[in-house]
Short mmCIF file of C-alpha atoms in Angstrom, two decimals:
data_model
loop_
_atom_site.label_atom_id
_atom_site.label_comp_id
_atom_site.label_asym_id
_atom_site.label_seq_id
_atom_site.Cartn_x
_atom_site.Cartn_y
_atom_site.Cartn_z
CA UNK A 1 -1.84 -27.57 61.41
CA UNK A 2 -5.40 -28.10 62.14
CA UNK A 3 -8.69 -27.47 61.00
CA UNK A 4 -9.50 -24.67 63.90
CA UNK A 5 -5.73 -22.77 63.22
CA UNK A 6 -6.43 -23.41 59.13
CA UNK A 7 -9.56 -21.94 59.49
CA UNK A 8 -8.40 -18.76 61.78
CA UNK A 9 -5.39 -17.73 59.19
CA UNK A 10 -7.58 -18.02 56.53
CA UNK A 11 -10.04 -15.78 58.32
CA UNK A 12 -7.16 -13.80 59.09
CA UNK A 13 -6.13 -13.10 55.59
CA UNK A 14 -9.78 -12.36 54.37
CA UNK A 15 -9.85 -9.53 56.81
CA UNK A 16 -6.68 -7.92 56.25
CA UNK A 17 -8.26 -7.93 52.58
CA UNK A 18 -11.16 -6.24 53.01
CA UNK A 19 -8.78 -3.59 54.67
CA UNK A 20 -6.55 -3.55 51.87
CA UNK A 21 -9.83 -2.86 49.51
CA UNK A 22 -10.83 -0.11 52.25
CA UNK A 23 -7.81 2.04 52.16
CA UNK A 24 -7.52 1.41 48.24
CA UNK A 25 -10.51 2.58 47.65
CA UNK A 26 -10.22 5.63 49.94
CA UNK A 27 -6.58 6.95 49.19
CA UNK A 28 -5.18 5.27 46.08
CA UNK A 29 -4.93 6.92 43.06
CA UNK A 30 -4.72 3.93 41.15
CA UNK A 31 -7.68 2.27 41.17
CA UNK A 32 -10.12 4.92 40.10
CA UNK A 33 -12.79 3.31 39.34
CA UNK A 34 -13.30 2.62 43.30
CA UNK A 35 -11.28 6.43 44.45
CA UNK A 36 -13.66 7.93 46.79
CA UNK A 37 -13.45 11.58 48.71
CA UNK A 38 -13.99 13.02 51.31
CA UNK A 39 -17.49 14.46 50.70
CA UNK A 40 -19.69 14.39 47.77
CA UNK A 41 -19.29 16.62 44.97
CA UNK A 42 -21.96 18.52 43.29
CA UNK A 43 -22.48 20.10 39.63
CA UNK A 44 -25.36 22.64 38.42
CA UNK A 45 -27.63 20.74 36.33
CA UNK A 46 -27.21 23.55 33.60
CA UNK A 47 -23.73 22.15 33.05
CA UNK A 48 -23.58 18.42 33.24
CA UNK A 49 -22.90 16.42 30.17
CA UNK A 50 -23.88 12.67 29.32
CA UNK A 51 -20.27 12.05 28.79
CA UNK A 52 -19.25 13.94 31.61
CA UNK A 53 -22.04 12.58 33.62
CA UNK A 54 -20.54 8.64 32.58
CA UNK A 55 -16.90 9.82 32.90
CA UNK A 56 -16.64 10.79 36.36
CA UNK A 57 -19.05 9.46 37.95
CA UNK A 58 -21.07 6.20 36.50
CA UNK A 59 -17.50 4.25 35.76
CA UNK A 60 -16.69 5.17 38.51
CA UNK A 61 -19.26 4.28 40.87
CA UNK A 62 -19.55 7.34 42.50
CA UNK A 63 -22.14 9.45 43.92
CA UNK A 64 -23.29 13.42 43.01
CA UNK A 65 -25.06 16.26 43.79
CA UNK A 66 -26.96 17.99 40.74
CA UNK A 67 -28.06 21.30 42.04
CA UNK A 68 -31.21 22.67 40.65
CA UNK A 69 -32.02 19.15 38.54
CA UNK A 70 -35.53 19.23 38.63
CA UNK A 71 -35.71 23.45 38.91
CA UNK A 72 -37.06 23.73 35.92
CA UNK A 73 -40.40 20.37 35.58
CA UNK A 74 -43.79 22.02 35.69
CA UNK A 75 -43.95 19.74 38.85
CA UNK A 76 -42.27 22.53 41.23
CA UNK A 77 -44.98 24.96 40.66
CA UNK A 78 -47.99 22.96 40.42
CA UNK A 79 -47.18 20.18 42.96
CA UNK A 80 -48.83 21.07 46.24
CA UNK A 81 -51.92 19.80 48.58
CA UNK A 82 -54.32 22.24 47.10
CA UNK A 83 -53.09 20.61 43.69
CA UNK A 84 -53.34 16.96 44.99
CA UNK A 85 -56.88 17.66 46.12
CA UNK A 86 -58.31 19.00 43.08
CA UNK A 87 -56.58 16.63 40.70
CA UNK A 88 -56.70 13.30 42.71
CA UNK A 89 -59.43 14.11 45.90
CA UNK A 90 -61.21 11.37 45.06
CA UNK A 91 -58.28 8.85 43.67
CA UNK A 92 -57.69 5.62 45.45
CA UNK A 93 -53.95 5.32 46.73
CA UNK A 94 -51.64 2.30 48.28
CA UNK A 95 -50.28 3.99 51.63
CA UNK A 96 -47.68 1.94 53.75
CA UNK A 97 -48.82 2.86 57.10
CA UNK A 98 -46.37 1.96 60.58
CA UNK A 99 -45.90 2.59 63.95
CA UNK A 100 -42.84 4.66 63.50
CA UNK A 101 -42.30 5.59 60.28
CA UNK A 102 -39.86 2.67 60.05
CA UNK A 103 -40.99 0.17 56.79
CA UNK A 104 -39.51 -2.76 55.91
CA UNK A 105 -36.77 -3.18 58.38
CA UNK A 106 -35.71 -5.03 61.53
CA UNK A 107 -38.73 -4.69 64.84
CA UNK A 108 -38.32 -6.87 68.15
CA UNK A 109 -41.95 -8.72 68.91
CA UNK A 110 -41.98 -11.70 71.26
CA UNK A 111 -43.45 -14.98 70.47
CA UNK A 112 -46.22 -17.00 72.59
CA UNK A 113 -43.59 -18.04 75.24
CA UNK A 114 -42.45 -14.56 75.87
CA UNK A 115 -39.61 -14.85 73.99
CA UNK A 116 -37.67 -11.92 72.03
CA UNK A 117 -37.12 -12.31 68.63
CA UNK A 118 -36.68 -10.03 66.11
CA UNK A 119 -38.49 -10.15 62.33
CA UNK A 120 -38.20 -8.06 59.38
CA UNK A 121 -41.23 -6.09 58.97
CA UNK A 122 -43.33 -4.84 56.27
CA UNK A 123 -46.11 -2.11 56.50
CA UNK A 124 -49.45 -2.02 56.41
CA UNK A 125 -50.63 -1.33 53.21
CA UNK A 126 -53.71 0.68 53.40
CA UNK A 127 -56.42 1.52 50.26
CA UNK A 128 -57.70 5.34 50.80
CA UNK A 129 -58.40 8.56 48.77
CA UNK A 130 -55.73 10.78 48.02
CA UNK A 131 -57.88 13.08 50.27
CA UNK A 132 -57.69 11.28 53.01
CA UNK A 133 -53.87 10.52 52.92
CA UNK A 134 -53.12 14.34 52.21
CA UNK A 135 -55.57 14.79 55.60
CA UNK A 136 -53.03 12.11 57.48
CA UNK A 137 -50.27 14.69 56.25
CA UNK A 138 -51.78 17.40 57.40
CA UNK A 139 -53.52 16.28 60.84
CA UNK A 140 -49.91 13.50 61.86
CA UNK A 141 -51.48 11.46 64.49
CA UNK A 142 -49.37 9.93 67.43
CA UNK A 143 -48.29 6.37 66.34
CA UNK A 144 -49.51 5.99 63.17
CA UNK A 145 -47.02 7.42 59.86
CA UNK A 146 -48.53 7.20 56.53
CA UNK A 147 -46.31 7.23 53.82
CA UNK A 148 -46.79 6.54 49.84
CA UNK A 149 -43.44 4.03 49.11
CA UNK A 150 -44.87 1.59 46.77
CA UNK A 151 -42.12 1.15 44.20
CA UNK A 152 -42.89 -0.89 41.76
CA UNK A 153 -43.42 2.03 38.92
CA UNK A 154 -46.11 3.54 41.05
CA UNK A 155 -45.80 6.54 39.76
CA UNK A 156 -45.97 5.49 36.24
CA UNK A 157 -48.93 3.13 37.29
CA UNK A 158 -51.08 4.86 40.02
CA UNK A 159 -50.95 8.44 38.60
CA UNK A 160 -50.95 8.70 35.56
CA UNK A 161 -52.34 12.02 35.86
CA UNK A 162 -49.13 13.31 37.16
CA UNK A 163 -47.41 12.11 34.26
CA UNK A 164 -46.93 15.51 32.09
CA UNK A 165 -45.72 17.25 34.88
CA UNK A 166 -42.57 15.50 35.25
CA UNK A 167 -39.75 13.98 32.88
CA UNK A 168 -40.18 10.40 31.43
CA UNK A 169 -36.53 9.94 31.76
CA UNK A 170 -33.77 12.37 33.09
CA UNK A 171 -32.49 12.93 29.15
CA UNK A 172 -28.45 13.24 30.38
CA UNK A 173 -28.80 10.12 32.43
CA UNK A 174 -30.91 8.21 29.64
CA UNK A 175 -27.76 8.96 27.37
CA UNK A 176 -24.86 7.92 29.42
CA UNK A 177 -26.47 4.75 30.70
CA UNK A 178 -27.60 3.78 26.98
CA UNK A 179 -31.56 2.99 28.38
CA UNK A 180 -34.74 4.16 29.45
CA UNK A 181 -35.55 3.71 33.49
CA UNK A 182 -36.57 0.16 34.42
CA UNK A 183 -38.90 2.46 36.80
CA UNK A 184 -40.10 5.61 38.10
CA UNK A 185 -41.05 5.78 41.46
CA UNK A 186 -43.09 8.05 43.86
CA UNK A 187 -42.14 8.97 47.74
CA UNK A 188 -45.26 10.98 49.94
CA UNK A 189 -44.56 11.68 53.56
CA UNK A 190 -44.08 13.53 56.58
CA UNK A 191 -40.96 13.66 58.44
CA UNK A 192 -41.14 10.61 60.94
CA UNK A 193 -40.48 8.61 57.77
CA UNK A 194 -37.40 6.28 57.01
CA UNK A 195 -36.15 4.00 54.64
CA UNK A 196 -33.92 1.34 56.37
CA UNK A 197 -30.29 0.86 54.79
CA UNK A 198 -29.73 -1.76 51.90
CA UNK A 199 -28.62 -1.15 48.74
CA UNK A 200 -30.65 -1.74 44.85
CA UNK A 201 -29.30 -3.44 42.15
CA UNK A 202 -29.87 0.21 40.27
CA UNK A 203 -28.34 3.26 38.92
CA UNK A 204 -30.96 5.67 40.90
CA UNK A 205 -31.41 9.41 39.92
CA UNK A 206 -33.71 10.79 43.28
CA UNK A 207 -35.44 14.14 42.52
CA UNK A 208 -36.88 15.77 45.62
CA UNK A 209 -39.62 18.03 44.59
CA UNK A 210 -40.64 19.88 48.05
CA UNK A 211 -38.85 18.91 51.05
CA UNK A 212 -35.28 18.08 51.73
CA UNK A 213 -34.25 14.38 52.01
CA UNK A 214 -31.45 13.30 54.39
CA UNK A 215 -29.07 10.38 52.61
CA UNK A 216 -26.47 8.17 54.56
CA UNK A 217 -24.40 6.50 52.43
CA UNK A 218 -21.53 3.52 52.66
CA UNK A 219 -19.31 2.59 49.30
CA UNK A 220 -20.09 -1.01 48.28
CA UNK A 221 -16.40 -1.42 49.52
CA UNK A 222 -17.76 -0.92 52.81
CA UNK A 223 -19.28 -4.80 52.63
CA UNK A 224 -17.50 -6.58 55.51
CA UNK A 225 -18.03 -3.98 58.12
CA UNK A 226 -22.21 -4.10 57.63
CA UNK A 227 -23.96 -6.33 59.37
CA UNK A 228 -26.29 -8.54 57.62
CA UNK A 229 -28.72 -11.29 59.73
CA UNK A 230 -31.26 -13.38 58.07
CA UNK A 231 -35.14 -12.64 60.06
CA UNK A 232 -38.47 -13.92 59.46
CA UNK A 233 -40.87 -11.38 57.76
CA UNK A 234 -44.06 -10.12 59.15
CA UNK A 235 -46.60 -7.45 58.79
CA UNK A 236 -47.57 -4.64 61.14
CA UNK A 237 -51.38 -4.84 62.33
CA UNK A 238 -53.37 -1.86 63.68
CA UNK A 239 -55.18 -3.84 65.88
CA UNK A 240 -57.27 -0.54 67.59
CA UNK A 241 -56.29 3.06 67.35
CA UNK A 242 -52.51 3.62 67.73
CA UNK A 243 -52.35 -0.21 69.24
CA UNK A 244 -49.86 -2.21 66.42
CA UNK A 245 -48.93 -5.88 66.31
CA UNK A 246 -46.17 -7.61 64.61
CA UNK A 247 -48.24 -10.65 62.18
CA UNK A 248 -45.52 -13.25 61.18
CA UNK A 249 -45.77 -14.62 58.07
CA UNK A 250 -46.02 -18.18 57.23
CA UNK A 251 -45.64 -18.09 53.03
CA UNK A 252 -43.10 -17.61 51.18
CA UNK A 253 -41.40 -13.63 51.53
CA UNK A 254 -42.26 -11.39 48.50
CA UNK A 255 -40.03 -9.29 47.37
CA UNK A 256 -39.16 -6.34 49.18
CA UNK A 257 -37.18 -3.42 48.17
CA UNK A 258 -34.78 -4.94 46.06
CA UNK A 259 -32.01 -6.46 48.61
CA UNK A 260 -34.27 -9.29 49.61
CA UNK A 261 -33.20 -10.63 46.10
CA UNK A 262 -30.90 -13.15 46.48
CA UNK A 263 -30.00 -16.65 46.27
CA UNK A 264 -31.60 -17.59 49.22
CA UNK A 265 -32.76 -21.18 49.84
CA UNK A 266 -34.64 -20.22 52.94
CA UNK A 267 -37.37 -18.81 51.33
CA UNK A 268 -39.09 -17.58 54.99
CA UNK A 269 -36.17 -15.21 55.50
CA UNK A 270 -34.79 -12.25 54.93
CA UNK A 271 -32.08 -11.30 54.18
CA UNK A 272 -31.13 -7.77 55.88
CA UNK A 273 -29.08 -5.10 57.53
CA UNK A 274 -28.57 -5.52 60.87
CA UNK A 275 -27.14 -2.24 62.64
CA UNK A 276 -29.42 0.61 62.75
CA UNK A 277 -26.53 3.47 61.22
CA UNK A 278 -28.23 6.20 63.48
CA UNK A 279 -27.46 4.88 66.44
CA UNK A 280 -24.76 1.90 66.01
CA UNK A 281 -24.04 -0.36 68.49
CA UNK A 282 -20.95 -0.59 68.32
CA UNK A 283 -20.12 -3.26 71.44
CA UNK A 284 -22.41 -5.49 69.47
CA UNK A 285 -20.80 -4.54 65.69
CA UNK A 286 -17.58 -3.85 66.23
CA UNK A 287 -16.58 -3.73 62.75
CA UNK A 288 -19.22 -1.17 61.63
CA UNK A 289 -17.27 1.51 63.05
CA UNK A 290 -14.44 0.80 60.05
CA UNK A 291 -16.98 2.02 57.65
CA UNK A 292 -16.97 4.79 55.20
CA UNK A 293 -19.67 7.28 55.94
CA UNK A 294 -20.35 10.17 53.42
CA UNK A 295 -24.38 11.80 53.77
CA UNK A 296 -25.32 14.21 52.22
CA UNK A 297 -28.55 16.49 51.87
CA UNK A 298 -30.91 16.66 48.83
CA UNK A 299 -32.80 19.70 49.14
CA UNK A 300 -35.69 21.16 46.95
CA UNK A 301 -34.90 21.23 42.99
CA UNK A 302 -31.98 19.15 43.48
CA UNK A 303 -31.16 15.59 41.96
CA UNK A 304 -28.91 12.58 43.81
CA UNK A 305 -27.38 10.26 41.45
CA UNK A 306 -26.63 7.18 43.89
CA UNK A 307 -24.85 4.40 42.16
CA UNK A 308 -25.98 0.95 42.18
CA UNK A 309 -24.88 -1.38 45.26
CA UNK A 310 -23.94 2.36 46.92
CA UNK A 311 -25.70 1.29 50.99
CA UNK A 312 -28.01 3.94 51.59
CA UNK A 313 -30.55 4.66 54.67
CA UNK A 314 -33.24 7.95 54.24
CA UNK A 315 -34.94 10.39 56.36
CA UNK A 316 -36.69 13.31 56.06
CA UNK A 317 -36.29 16.56 58.28
CA UNK A 318 -40.11 17.70 57.31
CA UNK A 319 -42.63 16.55 55.10
CA UNK A 320 -41.10 15.65 51.76
CA UNK A 321 -42.08 14.89 48.50
CA UNK A 322 -39.82 12.98 45.28
CA UNK A 323 -39.40 10.86 42.51
CA UNK A 324 -36.55 8.67 41.61
CA UNK A 325 -36.01 7.16 38.78
CA UNK A 326 -34.18 3.66 38.60
CA UNK A 327 -32.03 2.46 35.48
CA UNK A 328 -31.24 -1.03 35.22
CA UNK A 329 -27.28 -1.70 36.06
CA UNK A 330 -24.54 -2.77 34.49
CA UNK A 331 -23.43 -6.46 35.75
CA UNK A 332 -20.44 -5.83 34.48
CA UNK A 333 -16.55 -6.55 36.14
CA UNK A 334 -17.18 -4.20 39.23
CA UNK A 335 -20.44 -6.37 39.95
CA UNK A 336 -18.53 -9.81 39.80
CA UNK A 337 -16.21 -8.65 41.91
CA UNK A 338 -19.09 -7.93 44.13
CA UNK A 339 -20.40 -10.53 44.51
CA UNK A 340 -17.09 -12.53 45.53
CA UNK A 341 -16.81 -9.57 48.51
CA UNK A 342 -20.22 -10.33 49.27
CA UNK A 343 -19.63 -14.07 49.19
CA UNK A 344 -16.72 -14.01 51.67
CA UNK A 345 -18.48 -11.92 53.85
CA UNK A 346 -21.43 -14.35 54.83
#
């Protein structure tokens, strides 16, 4: 048997194994930890308990919508543009600015020879007062999208004035996970801000204070059908009002979200998902049509439990303000299996 024939046979075995995994995750009652329903379940925050949350959702790595999860928080009544103007108006904040709302995403540019090249492009980060940022939200500019999204627990680090308005953790989640959150992040922007599809090594409790968020999700078992590439890093730069360019970075890339934390020896290349799930190119990425897509709208006052390693794409249909609590995942047997699957897909 030739080497090519052996490789083809191995590829066919891997493809078959991936199909079996996807099918078992969807329909088998025996593989409970991988079982997926056709839609995301929801419960009232009033009846959720640490034991039920862990047994029915965390242990199975299944998302859950918690209705009314933030309804009793002081922030629900207090947080508004006038309140932020009063409490934070002169405060300097870090704001991500892009031409199209896509920060930390793939974008195309051209090199000196006019050749097309795709980059992983990060936003231009600007320092401005909170009043200036709020003015951009109330009076949006064509060609410039402003979004507070710095992560790294930017809520607790950058906004101590607001800490008393929300709980430091989610008590039933903290008891279930057996630990406090590693980070609490704040997200604030208008309907043009989009988070490109990625995954995180965190158990995520996402809380919408104002507006609503639309999540598009794929389970970890869809990894074989989600196309990745490795891209040179770049940063957006506004050269004049409404005119943008992509500046390649010639230094080691910083950590971007959590997706780039991989064993990547090519330090100037960032591994990222190629496909746009809202407008997938099935000709270019034919396997993507095999994914199992779940969609959920997280409305004002609701929480979403997003399990670790789930792929997610996030957008909003109006101006939105949200917090999320990141709890470190357990690096248990499910993580080991996922890493094995990921390695087979590379």
